[in-house]
Coordinates of C-alpha atoms in Angstrom, one line a residue:
X17 CA 0.2 -0.1 0.3
X18 CA 1.1 3.5 -1.3
X19 CA 0.8 6.1 1.7
X20 CA -0.9 9.0 0.2
X21 CA 1.7 12.0 -0.2
X22 CA 0.9 15.9 -0.6
X23 CA 1.9 17.5 -3.5
X24 CA 5.3 19.6 -2.9
X25 CA 3.1 23.3 -3.4
X26 CA 0.2 22.4 -1.2
X27 CA 0.0 23.7 2.0
X28 CA -2.0 21.6 4.9
X29 CA -4.9 23.2 6.3
X30 CA -4.8 23.7 10.4
X31 CA -7.3 21.1 11.8
X32 CA -10.6 22.5 12.9
X33 CA -11.4 22.3 16.6
X34 CA -14.6 20.9 17.6
X35 CA -17.5 22.5 18.7
X36 CA -17.0 23.9 22.4
X37 CA -18.4 21.8 24.9
X38 CA -20.4 24.0 27.4
X39 CA -21.9 22.5 30.5
X40 CA -24.8 24.3 31.7
X41 CA -25.7 24.4 35.3
X42 CA -28.1 26.1 37.5
X43 CA -26.3 27.9 39.6
X44 CA -26.5 27.6 43.8
X45 CA -25.7 29.5 46.4
X46 CA -24.1 26.3 48.2
X47 CA -20.1 26.4 47.6
X48 CA -20.2 23.0 46.9
X49 CA -22.5 22.8 44.1
X50 CA -19.7 24.9 42.4
X51 CA -17.2 22.7 43.3
X52 CA -19.0 19.4 42.3
X53 CA -19.5 21.4 38.6
X54 CA -15.8 21.9 38.1
X55 CA -14.8 18.4 39.5
X56 CA -17.0 17.1 36.7
X57 CA -15.9 19.2 34.2
X58 CA -12.2 18.0 35.0
X59 CA -13.8 14.3 34.3
X60 CA -15.1 15.3 31.3
X61 CA -11.9 16.8 29.8
X62 CA -10.0 13.5 30.9
X63 CA -12.9 11.4 29.0
X64 CA -12.5 13.5 25.4
X65 CA -8.6 15.0 25.6
X66 CA -8.6 18.2 23.3
X67 CA -12.1 19.2 23.5
X68 CA -12.7 22.9 24.9
X69 CA -14.8 22.4 27.8
X70 CA -16.3 25.3 29.6
X71 CA -18.9 25.9 32.5
X72 CA -21.8 28.8 32.5
X73 CA -24.7 29.5 34.9
X74 CA -28.1 30.2 34.9
X75 CA -28.3 32.4 37.8
X76 CA -26.4 32.4 41.4
X77 CA -23.2 31.5 40.3
X78 CA -20.2 33.0 37.8
X79 CA -19.5 32.4 34.9
X80 CA -23.0 32.9 34.1
X81 CA -24.2 31.7 30.8
X82 CA -24.1 34.9 28.3
X83 CA -20.8 35.4 29.8
X84 CA -19.1 31.9 28.9
X85 CA -20.8 32.6 25.5
X86 CA -19.2 36.1 25.0
X87 CA -15.8 34.8 25.6
X88 CA -16.1 32.2 23.4
X89 CA -17.6 34.8 20.7
X90 CA -14.3 37.1 21.4
X91 CA -11.9 34.1 21.4
X92 CA -13.1 33.4 18.0
X93 CA -13.9 29.8 18.9
X94 CA -16.1 28.3 16.0
X95 CA -19.2 27.4 17.6
X96 CA -21.1 25.7 20.7
X97 CA -23.1 23.3 22.1
X98 CA -24.9 23.6 25.5
X99 CA -25.6 20.7 27.2
X100 CA -28.2 21.4 30.2
X101 CA -26.7 19.8 33.4
X102 CA -30.6 19.2 34.1
X103 CA -32.6 16.1 34.4
X104 CA -36.0 17.6 32.4
X105 CA -37.5 19.8 30.0
X106 CA -38.6 22.3 32.6
X107 CA -38.4 26.1 32.0
X108 CA -34.4 26.4 32.1
X109 CA -34.2 24.0 29.1
X110 CA -36.8 25.4 27.0
X111 CA -36.5 28.9 27.3
X112 CA -33.6 30.2 29.1
X113 CA -30.8 27.9 27.5
X114 CA -32.4 28.5 23.9
X115 CA -32.9 32.1 24.7
X116 CA -29.1 32.6 25.5
X117 CA -28.3 30.2 22.3
X118 CA -30.1 32.7 20.4
X119 CA -28.7 35.7 21.5
X120 CA -25.1 34.3 21.3
X121 CA -22.4 35.9 18.9
X122 CA -21.2 32.6 18.0
X123 CA -23.1 29.5 16.4
X124 CA -24.2 27.7 18.8
X125 CA -26.7 24.5 19.7
X126 CA -29.1 23.5 22.5
X127 CA -28.4 19.6 23.2
X128 CA -31.2 17.8 25.2
X129 CA -31.3 17.8 29.0
X130 CA -30.0 14.6 30.8
X131 CA -33.4 13.0 30.9
X132 CA -33.7 9.3 31.4
X133 CA -31.1 7.5 29.7
X134 CA -29.3 4.3 30.9
X135 CA -26.3 6.1 32.4
X136 CA -28.1 8.2 34.6
X137 CA -29.4 4.8 36.2
X138 CA -26.1 3.7 36.4
X139 CA -25.1 6.6 38.5
X140 CA -28.5 6.9 40.6
X141 CA -28.3 2.9 41.1
X142 CA -24.5 3.5 42.1
X143 CA -25.3 6.1 44.9
X144 CA -27.7 3.8 46.3
X145 CA -25.1 1.3 46.7
X146 CA -22.6 3.4 48.2
X147 CA -25.4 4.7 50.2
X148 CA -26.1 0.9 51.6
X149 CA -29.2 -0.2 50.1
X150 CA -29.1 -3.8 48.7
X151 CA -31.9 -5.5 46.6
X152 CA -34.5 -7.5 48.9
X153 CA -33.3 -10.8 50.3
X154 CA -36.8 -12.5 49.2
X155 CA -40.2 -12.4 48.1
X156 CA -41.3 -10.7 51.4
X157 CA -38.9 -8.0 51.5
X158 CA -39.4 -7.1 47.9
X159 CA -43.2 -6.6 48.8
X160 CA -41.9 -3.9 51.8
X161 CA -39.1 -2.6 49.5
X162 CA -39.3 0.6 47.3
X163 CA -37.3 4.0 46.4
X164 CA -38.3 7.6 46.6
X165 CA -36.8 9.1 43.3
X166 CA -36.4 12.5 44.8
X167 CA -35.8 15.6 42.2
X168 CA -36.2 19.7 42.5
X169 CA -39.5 19.6 40.4
X170 CA -41.1 22.1 37.6
X171 CA -44.3 22.9 37.0
X172 CA -43.6 21.6 33.3
X173 CA -45.7 18.8 33.0
X174 CA -42.8 17.5 30.4
X175 CA -40.6 17.8 33.2
X176 CA -42.6 15.7 35.7
X177 CA -43.1 13.5 32.8
X178 CA -38.8 13.0 32.1
X179 CA -38.4 12.5 35.9
X180 CA -41.3 9.6 35.4
X181 CA -39.4 8.2 33.5
X182 CA -36.6 8.2 35.0
X183 CA -37.9 6.5 37.9
X184 CA -39.4 3.5 35.4
X185 CA -35.7 2.7 34.1
X186 CA -34.7 3.1 37.6
X187 CA -37.3 0.8 38.9
X188 CA -36.8 -1.7 36.2
X189 CA -32.9 -1.7 37.1
X190 CA -33.6 -2.1 40.8
X191 CA -36.7 -4.9 40.8
X192 CA -38.6 -2.5 43.1
X193 CA -41.5 0.4 42.7
X194 CA -39.7 3.8 42.5
X195 CA -41.7 6.6 42.8
X196 CA -41.2 10.1 41.8
X197 CA -41.2 13.1 44.5
X198 CA -40.2 16.6 44.3
X199 CA -38.7 19.2 46.4
X200 CA -40.6 22.3 45.1
X201 CA -43.1 22.9 42.3
X202 CA -44.9 19.7 42.1
X203 CA -46.5 16.8 44.2
X204 CA -45.7 14.4 45.8
X205 CA -43.0 15.7 48.1
X206 CA -41.1 13.3 49.8
X207 CA -42.5 12.9 53.0
X208 CA -45.9 12.3 51.2
X209 CA -44.2 9.5 49.0
X210 CA -42.8 7.8 52.2
X211 CA -46.2 8.1 53.5
X212 CA -48.3 7.2 51.1
X213 CA -45.8 3.6 50.5
X214 CA -46.1 2.8 54.1
X215 CA -50.1 3.0 53.6
X216 CA -49.6 0.0 51.0
X217 CA -46.8 -1.9 53.1
X218 CA -43.8 -0.4 51.4
X219 CA -41.8 0.5 54.8
X220 CA -38.3 -0.7 53.4
X221 CA -37.6 2.9 51.6
X222 CA -34.7 4.4 50.6
X223 CA -34.5 7.9 48.7
X224 CA -32.2 8.2 45.5
X225 CA -30.9 11.5 45.2
X226 CA -31.4 12.9 41.5
X227 CA -29.4 16.1 42.2
X228 CA -26.6 16.8 40.8
X229 CA -24.9 18.1 43.4
X230 CA -25.3 19.3 47.3
X231 CA -28.0 21.9 47.9
X232 CA -31.0 23.3 49.8
X233 CA -32.9 21.2 48.1
X234 CA -30.8 18.4 48.1
X235 CA -30.5 18.5 52.0
X236 CA -34.1 19.0 52.4
X237 CA -35.1 15.4 50.9
X238 CA -32.4 13.8 52.6
X239 CA -33.7 15.4 55.8
X240 CA -37.3 13.5 55.0
X241 CA -35.8 10.0 54.5
X242 CA -36.7 7.6 56.8
X243 CA -33.9 5.8 56.1
X244 CA -31.5 5.0 53.5
X245 CA -30.3 8.4 51.1
X246 CA -28.1 8.5 48.7
X247 CA -25.9 11.5 47.9
X248 CA -26.4 13.7 44.6
X249 CA -24.7 12.4 41.7
X250 CA -21.9 14.8 41.1
X251 CA -18.7 13.6 39.5
X252 CA -20.0 9.9 39.2
X253 CA -18.2 8.6 36.1
X254 CA -21.6 8.0 34.1
X255 CA -22.6 11.4 34.6
X256 CA -19.1 12.8 32.6
X257 CA -19.9 10.1 29.7
X258 CA -23.7 11.3 29.3
X259 CA -22.7 14.8 29.3
X260 CA -20.7 13.8 26.2
X261 CA -23.3 11.8 25.0
X262 CA -25.4 14.6 24.7
X263 CA -22.9 16.8 23.4
X264 CA -22.5 14.1 20.6
X265 CA -26.1 13.6 19.8
X266 CA -26.3 17.4 19.5
X267 CA -23.7 17.4 16.3
X268 CA -25.7 15.1 14.4
X269 CA -26.9 16.0 11.0
X270 CA -29.8 18.1 11.1
X271 CA -29.9 19.2 14.8
X272 CA -30.9 22.9 14.9
X273 CA -28.4 25.8 15.5
X274 CA -28.8 29.0 16.7
X275 CA -26.9 32.5 16.8
X276 CA -26.6 35.3 13.9
X277 CA -24.0 33.1 12.4
X278 CA -26.1 29.9 12.1
X279 CA -26.5 29.7 8.5
X280 CA -22.3 29.2 8.7
X281 CA -22.9 25.8 9.9
X282 CA -26.4 24.4 9.7

């Protein structure tokens, strides 16, 4: 086999950098949330060296998402993919993040939120196991067992549907019922879900924390847990892989591009 050789007078084109991955976190007054997000970004960079990985917040923490996009545009980054570090299609995913993409000065795509995916279930399952949850040992214990999936909550029906799908996937993995519960804006709350399960004879109940980082909602749900409660998903390796999966999905042909220069890369 003969290797391809460039014509002596030809010049090689510089490699085009891949679109920047911008992880979009909600933001929190709890300093552990920012520290967790930064560690998660390091995991993403380790999985895909050479990929520009940045952080932008919707509120409460710097850098805010518009500032991150402005810096990328000023650095002449070619384009960006915004990957929500959020679980469902609430207002932030359907309005705030697309609005920021539309106002950006570089071509920008918006990826799906983390959502119902086996990688997310891997992280939820692992955190439960770390907290001490064990599968039922017999049929009687199985009839008494259940898990409450604690999530932030949203008034958006699509977001609640996403949480219900996550719960269904986790139930299939664990082999016990998994009931969604919410810290705000939706029902039931974690205490209400625990009481409802107890009324049906499900007294062996664990709480699976569907939160990306420590914060007020995660703490309130943990305080309401009757026994085993898992830590937020944080920097679990499956979370980093899921962010990259959503990034790759957004780059598939036909995915919409926002921003004033969208036609250049559509």
